[in-house]
């Protein structure tokens, strides 16, 4: 059997990672010194890496994350930001997802709440978790529309299947109509099953009044706050700081 025949068979089976590895083995004499088992393991390992990378690309596309370049190693740990390096490094282990716990990130506008949430989300995707990003106002609008067109049950299923959900910008818009109840149902559907990261300009102490529904507020806070890691970012707006830095360069 020729190399081309074998490559054609591998290609027919759709083993793209294995095919590229086989071509590399065929061209590199160093592989001839390896045992059959070692070469086979190398081929299978290449296919596994290919499939993992393919899943990562697909999960990134489905995640709707706005900043796919947000990275944990780019975080700014200046003293005035109050970011606890040890806490963030602990969260990067992603044990909170396996434990079905949540993260609440609070701070003034522009301090980097969304960046941190998306950096954690990107990191989770690279570790094969299914992640979805949405702004809370957009989610609430999506729920309202789904109740009108009869797709609400499917919407709940959609949000329940992600192992990590990012609810960005909680508290930036007033709660109207049944918003608090709708938000509770999303959270309730995920409690003890999957994890959620919530970012908010509002300190947690103000959430109860913001939700404007005592019964629902009690239920949401009970399910989210008590099972959450809390991160409070302080300091000035990073957008303002970066803008000043750029101006000083000219």
mmCIF file of C-alpha atoms in Angstrom:
data_model
loop_
_atom_site.group_PDB
_atom_site.id
_atom_site.type_symbol
_atom_site.label_atom_id
_atom_site.label_comp_id
_atom_site.label_asym_id
_atom_site.label_seq_id
_atom_site.Cartn_x
_atom_site.Cartn_y
_atom_site.Cartn_z
ATOM 1 C CA UNK A 1 0.000 0.000 0.000
ATOM 2 C CA UNK A 2 1.342 3.418 -0.948
ATOM 3 C CA UNK A 3 1.444 6.555 1.211
ATOM 4 C CA UNK A 4 -1.054 8.259 -1.080
ATOM 5 C CA UNK A 5 -3.543 5.392 -0.732
ATOM 6 C CA UNK A 6 -3.269 5.488 3.045
ATOM 7 C CA UNK A 7 -3.623 9.282 3.097
ATOM 8 C CA UNK A 8 -6.715 8.993 0.895
ATOM 9 C CA UNK A 9 -8.261 6.454 3.295
ATOM 10 C CA UNK A 10 -7.529 8.662 6.320
ATOM 11 C CA UNK A 11 -8.985 11.674 4.509
ATOM 12 C CA UNK A 12 -12.105 9.687 3.591
ATOM 13 C CA UNK A 13 -12.618 8.871 7.272
ATOM 14 C CA UNK A 14 -12.363 12.569 8.105
ATOM 15 C CA UNK A 15 -9.399 12.249 10.489
ATOM 16 C CA UNK A 16 -7.823 15.590 9.611
ATOM 17 C CA UNK A 17 -5.582 15.851 12.641
ATOM 18 C CA UNK A 18 -4.333 12.312 12.187
ATOM 19 C CA UNK A 19 -3.749 12.928 8.468
ATOM 20 C CA UNK A 20 -1.537 15.966 9.080
ATOM 21 C CA UNK A 21 0.419 14.048 11.703
ATOM 22 C CA UNK A 22 0.843 11.085 9.341
ATOM 23 C CA UNK A 23 2.187 13.360 6.594
ATOM 24 C CA UNK A 24 4.654 14.835 9.077
ATOM 25 C CA UNK A 25 5.758 11.362 10.147
ATOM 26 C CA UNK A 26 6.247 10.358 6.523
ATOM 27 C CA UNK A 27 8.527 13.340 5.890
ATOM 28 C CA UNK A 28 10.557 13.235 9.122
ATOM 29 C CA UNK A 29 13.129 10.444 9.401
ATOM 30 C CA UNK A 30 13.203 10.853 13.194
ATOM 31 C CA UNK A 31 9.854 9.071 13.384
ATOM 32 C CA UNK A 32 11.357 5.929 11.852
ATOM 33 C CA UNK A 33 13.289 5.415 15.083
ATOM 34 C CA UNK A 34 10.078 5.298 17.109
ATOM 35 C CA UNK A 35 8.201 2.084 17.875
ATOM 36 C CA UNK A 36 4.905 1.297 16.179
ATOM 37 C CA UNK A 37 3.075 2.014 19.449
ATOM 38 C CA UNK A 38 4.786 5.394 19.847
ATOM 39 C CA UNK A 39 3.956 6.443 16.298
ATOM 40 C CA UNK A 40 0.353 5.280 16.650
ATOM 41 C CA UNK A 41 -0.001 7.166 19.933
ATOM 42 C CA UNK A 42 1.385 10.295 18.264
ATOM 43 C CA UNK A 43 -1.187 9.985 15.455
ATOM 44 C CA UNK A 44 -4.094 9.492 17.856
ATOM 45 C CA UNK A 45 -2.875 12.350 20.058
ATOM 46 C CA UNK A 46 -2.804 14.669 17.034
ATOM 47 C CA UNK A 47 -6.391 13.712 16.161
ATOM 48 C CA UNK A 48 -7.502 14.347 19.746
ATOM 49 C CA UNK A 49 -5.862 17.795 19.767
ATOM 50 C CA UNK A 50 -7.472 18.584 16.406
ATOM 51 C CA UNK A 51 -10.943 17.689 17.719
ATOM 52 C CA UNK A 52 -10.406 19.675 20.925
ATOM 53 C CA UNK A 53 -9.342 22.760 18.975
ATOM 54 C CA UNK A 54 -12.322 22.334 16.680
ATOM 55 C CA UNK A 55 -14.651 22.252 19.703
ATOM 56 C CA UNK A 56 -12.978 25.346 21.139
ATOM 57 C CA UNK A 57 -13.500 27.258 17.885
ATOM 58 C CA UNK A 58 -17.145 26.175 17.718
ATOM 59 C CA UNK A 59 -17.800 26.980 21.384
ATOM 60 C CA UNK A 60 -16.186 30.384 20.971
ATOM 61 C CA UNK A 61 -18.458 31.112 18.020
ATOM 62 C CA UNK A 62 -21.569 29.997 19.907
ATOM 63 C CA UNK A 63 -20.611 31.846 23.098
ATOM 64 C CA UNK A 64 -21.382 35.332 21.689
ATOM 65 C CA UNK A 65 -18.519 36.713 23.782
ATOM 66 C CA UNK A 66 -17.744 40.244 22.586
ATOM 67 C CA UNK A 67 -14.056 40.299 23.522
ATOM 68 C CA UNK A 68 -12.585 37.000 22.433
ATOM 69 C CA UNK A 69 -9.100 38.377 23.150
ATOM 70 C CA UNK A 70 -9.815 39.055 26.829
ATOM 71 C CA UNK A 71 -7.140 37.161 28.745
ATOM 72 C CA UNK A 72 -6.487 36.533 32.416
ATOM 73 C CA UNK A 73 -2.752 37.142 32.049
ATOM 74 C CA UNK A 74 -3.504 40.683 30.830
ATOM 75 C CA UNK A 75 -5.313 41.714 34.025
ATOM 76 C CA UNK A 76 -4.043 44.829 35.774
ATOM 77 C CA UNK A 77 -3.362 44.203 39.467
ATOM 78 C CA UNK A 78 -2.589 47.779 40.477
ATOM 79 C CA UNK A 79 -3.149 48.366 44.180
ATOM 80 C CA UNK A 80 -5.970 50.863 43.705
ATOM 81 C CA UNK A 81 -8.022 48.286 41.744
ATOM 82 C CA UNK A 82 -8.352 45.963 44.759
ATOM 83 C CA UNK A 83 -7.995 42.851 42.590
ATOM 84 C CA UNK A 84 -6.820 39.939 44.705
ATOM 85 C CA UNK A 85 -4.311 38.040 42.576
ATOM 86 C CA UNK A 86 -4.609 34.916 44.737
ATOM 87 C CA UNK A 87 -8.406 34.926 44.402
ATOM 88 C CA UNK A 88 -8.284 35.335 40.615
ATOM 89 C CA UNK A 89 -5.670 32.611 40.290
ATOM 90 C CA UNK A 90 -7.910 30.346 42.344
ATOM 91 C CA UNK A 91 -10.854 31.091 40.064
ATOM 92 C CA UNK A 92 -8.735 30.247 37.004
ATOM 93 C CA UNK A 93 -8.687 26.643 38.235
ATOM 94 C CA UNK A 94 -12.397 26.664 37.251
ATOM 95 C CA UNK A 95 -13.347 24.582 40.278
ATOM 96 C CA UNK A 96 -16.284 26.931 40.776
ATOM 97 C CA UNK A 97 -17.853 25.525 37.590
ATOM 98 C CA UNK A 98 -17.492 21.937 38.731
ATOM 99 C CA UNK A 99 -18.939 22.957 42.122
ATOM 100 C CA UNK A 100 -21.887 24.734 40.399
ATOM 101 C CA UNK A 101 -20.936 27.999 42.104
ATOM 102 C CA UNK A 102 -21.291 31.554 40.832
ATOM 103 C CA UNK A 103 -19.196 34.720 40.624
ATOM 104 C CA UNK A 104 -20.413 38.259 41.269
ATOM 105 C CA UNK A 105 -18.187 41.043 39.915
ATOM 106 C CA UNK A 106 -19.096 44.572 41.027
ATOM 107 C CA UNK A 107 -17.529 47.982 40.507
ATOM 108 C CA UNK A 108 -18.095 51.360 38.912
ATOM 109 C CA UNK A 109 -18.466 51.720 35.169
ATOM 110 C CA UNK A 110 -15.301 51.151 33.183
ATOM 111 C CA UNK A 111 -13.348 49.411 35.932
ATOM 112 C CA UNK A 112 -13.000 46.184 33.953
ATOM 113 C CA UNK A 113 -15.861 44.014 35.225
ATOM 114 C CA UNK A 114 -16.872 42.829 31.763
ATOM 115 C CA UNK A 115 -13.260 42.232 30.765
ATOM 116 C CA UNK A 116 -12.643 40.009 33.780
ATOM 117 C CA UNK A 117 -15.879 38.078 33.183
ATOM 118 C CA UNK A 118 -15.025 37.529 29.516
ATOM 119 C CA UNK A 119 -11.423 36.589 30.337
ATOM 120 C CA UNK A 120 -12.732 33.891 32.676
ATOM 121 C CA UNK A 121 -15.224 32.836 29.996
ATOM 122 C CA UNK A 122 -12.517 32.568 27.311
ATOM 123 C CA UNK A 123 -10.389 30.550 29.723
ATOM 124 C CA UNK A 124 -13.321 28.218 30.419
ATOM 125 C CA UNK A 125 -13.902 27.690 26.690
ATOM 126 C CA UNK A 126 -10.244 26.747 26.211
ATOM 127 C CA UNK A 127 -10.805 24.154 28.904
ATOM 128 C CA UNK A 128 -13.731 22.636 26.973
ATOM 129 C CA UNK A 129 -16.636 24.213 28.889
ATOM 130 C CA UNK A 130 -19.753 25.455 27.086
ATOM 131 C CA UNK A 131 -20.132 29.185 27.714
ATOM 132 C CA UNK A 132 -22.620 31.875 26.736
ATOM 133 C CA UNK A 133 -22.403 35.659 27.107
ATOM 134 C CA UNK A 134 -25.311 38.106 27.177
ATOM 135 C CA UNK A 135 -26.087 41.515 28.594
ATOM 136 C CA UNK A 136 -28.836 41.298 31.200
ATOM 137 C CA UNK A 137 -31.058 43.907 29.452
ATOM 138 C CA UNK A 138 -30.769 41.905 26.214
ATOM 139 C CA UNK A 139 -31.667 38.684 28.024
ATOM 140 C CA UNK A 140 -34.763 40.246 29.593
ATOM 141 C CA UNK A 141 -35.888 41.596 26.216
ATOM 142 C CA UNK A 142 -35.316 38.161 24.670
ATOM 143 C CA UNK A 143 -37.493 36.589 27.360
ATOM 144 C CA UNK A 144 -40.308 39.099 26.801
ATOM 145 C CA UNK A 145 -40.313 38.357 23.074
ATOM 146 C CA UNK A 146 -40.170 34.594 23.650
ATOM 147 C CA UNK A 147 -43.306 34.757 25.807
ATOM 148 C CA UNK A 148 -45.090 36.523 22.981
ATOM 149 C CA UNK A 149 -44.055 34.157 20.191
ATOM 150 C CA UNK A 150 -44.367 30.971 22.265
ATOM 151 C CA UNK A 151 -40.680 30.018 22.360
ATOM 152 C CA UNK A 152 -40.144 30.613 26.085
ATOM 153 C CA UNK A 153 -39.683 26.930 27.006
ATOM 154 C CA UNK A 154 -37.050 26.541 24.291
ATOM 155 C CA UNK A 155 -35.323 29.672 25.566
ATOM 156 C CA UNK A 156 -35.076 28.218 29.074
ATOM 157 C CA UNK A 157 -33.582 25.042 27.624
ATOM 158 C CA UNK A 158 -31.081 27.110 25.659
ATOM 159 C CA UNK A 159 -29.786 28.921 28.718
ATOM 160 C CA UNK A 160 -29.814 25.885 30.974
ATOM 161 C CA UNK A 161 -27.443 23.875 28.779
ATOM 162 C CA UNK A 162 -24.451 26.218 29.102
ATOM 163 C CA UNK A 163 -22.069 25.270 31.875
ATOM 164 C CA UNK A 164 -21.153 28.923 32.365
ATOM 165 C CA UNK A 165 -23.470 31.868 31.680
ATOM 166 C CA UNK A 166 -22.206 35.461 31.732
ATOM 167 C CA UNK A 167 -24.888 37.987 32.698
ATOM 168 C CA UNK A 168 -23.209 41.308 31.999
ATOM 169 C CA UNK A 169 -24.487 44.768 33.022
ATOM 170 C CA UNK A 170 -26.979 43.676 35.665
ATOM 171 C CA UNK A 171 -28.675 46.751 37.077
ATOM 172 C CA UNK A 172 -28.071 49.239 34.257
ATOM 173 C CA UNK A 173 -31.756 49.402 33.247
ATOM 174 C CA UNK A 174 -34.869 49.713 35.440
ATOM 175 C CA UNK A 175 -36.810 46.511 36.097
ATOM 176 C CA UNK A 176 -40.176 46.623 34.339
ATOM 177 C CA UNK A 177 -43.259 44.396 34.259
ATOM 178 C CA UNK A 178 -42.220 40.802 35.021
ATOM 179 C CA UNK A 179 -38.464 41.299 34.552
ATOM 180 C CA UNK A 180 -37.562 40.173 38.073
ATOM 181 C CA UNK A 181 -39.670 37.030 37.754
ATOM 182 C CA UNK A 182 -38.235 36.262 34.315
ATOM 183 C CA UNK A 183 -34.688 36.664 35.602
ATOM 184 C CA UNK A 184 -35.467 34.431 38.561
ATOM 185 C CA UNK A 185 -36.689 31.640 36.284
ATOM 186 C CA UNK A 186 -33.423 31.700 34.312
ATOM 187 C CA UNK A 187 -31.426 31.597 37.546
ATOM 188 C CA UNK A 188 -33.650 28.947 39.136
ATOM 189 C CA UNK A 189 -33.270 26.730 36.068
ATOM 190 C CA UNK A 190 -29.479 26.836 36.496
ATOM 191 C CA UNK A 191 -29.208 26.601 40.297
ATOM 192 C CA UNK A 192 -27.108 23.624 41.436
ATOM 193 C CA UNK A 193 -26.748 22.577 37.782
ATOM 194 C CA UNK A 194 -24.507 25.180 36.139
ATOM 195 C CA UNK A 195 -22.588 28.340 37.009
ATOM 196 C CA UNK A 196 -23.245 32.019 36.342
ATOM 197 C CA UNK A 197 -21.055 35.119 36.388
ATOM 198 C CA UNK A 198 -22.910 38.379 37.020
ATOM 199 C CA UNK A 199 -21.330 41.807 36.549
ATOM 200 C CA UNK A 200 -22.969 44.880 38.023
ATOM 201 C CA UNK A 201 -22.325 48.536 38.802
ATOM 202 C CA UNK A 202 -24.654 48.092 41.756
ATOM 203 C CA UNK A 203 -23.174 46.754 44.980
ATOM 204 C CA UNK A 204 -24.965 43.598 46.103
ATOM 205 C CA UNK A 205 -26.451 45.515 49.042
ATOM 206 C CA UNK A 206 -28.605 47.455 46.535
ATOM 207 C CA UNK A 207 -29.869 44.472 44.535
ATOM 208 C CA UNK A 208 -32.861 43.831 46.767
ATOM 209 C CA UNK A 209 -34.342 47.286 46.174
ATOM 210 C CA UNK A 210 -33.376 47.249 42.496
ATOM 211 C CA UNK A 211 -35.334 44.047 41.800
ATOM 212 C CA UNK A 212 -38.448 45.805 43.094
ATOM 213 C CA UNK A 213 -40.197 42.567 44.006
ATOM 214 C CA UNK A 214 -39.603 41.420 47.569
ATOM 215 C CA UNK A 215 -40.550 37.776 47.062
ATOM 216 C CA UNK A 216 -38.524 37.343 43.895
ATOM 217 C CA UNK A 217 -35.613 39.345 45.302
ATOM 218 C CA UNK A 218 -35.418 37.005 48.291
ATOM 219 C CA UNK A 219 -35.406 33.991 45.971
ATOM 220 C CA UNK A 220 -32.764 35.389 43.581
ATOM 221 C CA UNK A 221 -30.411 36.532 46.329
ATOM 222 C CA UNK A 222 -30.784 33.200 48.111
ATOM 223 C CA UNK A 223 -29.792 31.258 44.981
ATOM 224 C CA UNK A 224 -27.044 33.553 43.710
ATOM 225 C CA UNK A 225 -25.385 35.473 46.513
ATOM 226 C CA UNK A 226 -24.880 32.680 49.023
ATOM 227 C CA UNK A 227 -23.151 30.425 46.493
ATOM 228 C CA UNK A 228 -20.982 33.100 44.901
ATOM 229 C CA UNK A 229 -17.397 34.205 44.901
ATOM 230 C CA UNK A 230 -17.392 37.994 45.231
ATOM 231 C CA UNK A 231 -14.999 40.253 43.318
ATOM 232 C CA UNK A 232 -15.177 44.010 43.838
ATOM 233 C CA UNK A 233 -13.075 46.117 41.464
ATOM 234 C CA UNK A 234 -12.198 49.610 42.591
ATOM 235 C CA UNK A 235 -10.280 52.519 41.086
ATOM 236 C CA UNK A 236 -10.968 54.822 38.170
ATOM 237 C CA UNK A 237 -12.449 53.847 34.847
ATOM 238 C CA UNK A 238 -9.853 51.926 32.825
ATOM 239 C CA UNK A 239 -11.209 53.623 29.701
ATOM 240 C CA UNK A 240 -10.397 57.001 31.249
ATOM 241 C CA UNK A 241 -6.958 55.845 32.397
ATOM 242 C CA UNK A 242 -6.130 54.395 28.960
ATOM 243 C CA UNK A 243 -7.351 57.547 27.215
ATOM 244 C CA UNK A 244 -5.137 59.724 29.433
ATOM 245 C CA UNK A 245 -2.155 57.462 28.767
ATOM 246 C CA UNK A 246 -2.640 57.786 25.014
ATOM 247 C CA UNK A 247 -2.920 61.572 25.251
ATOM 248 C CA UNK A 248 0.327 61.750 27.218
ATOM 249 C CA UNK A 249 2.091 59.849 24.440
ATOM 250 C CA UNK A 250 1.423 62.665 21.950
#
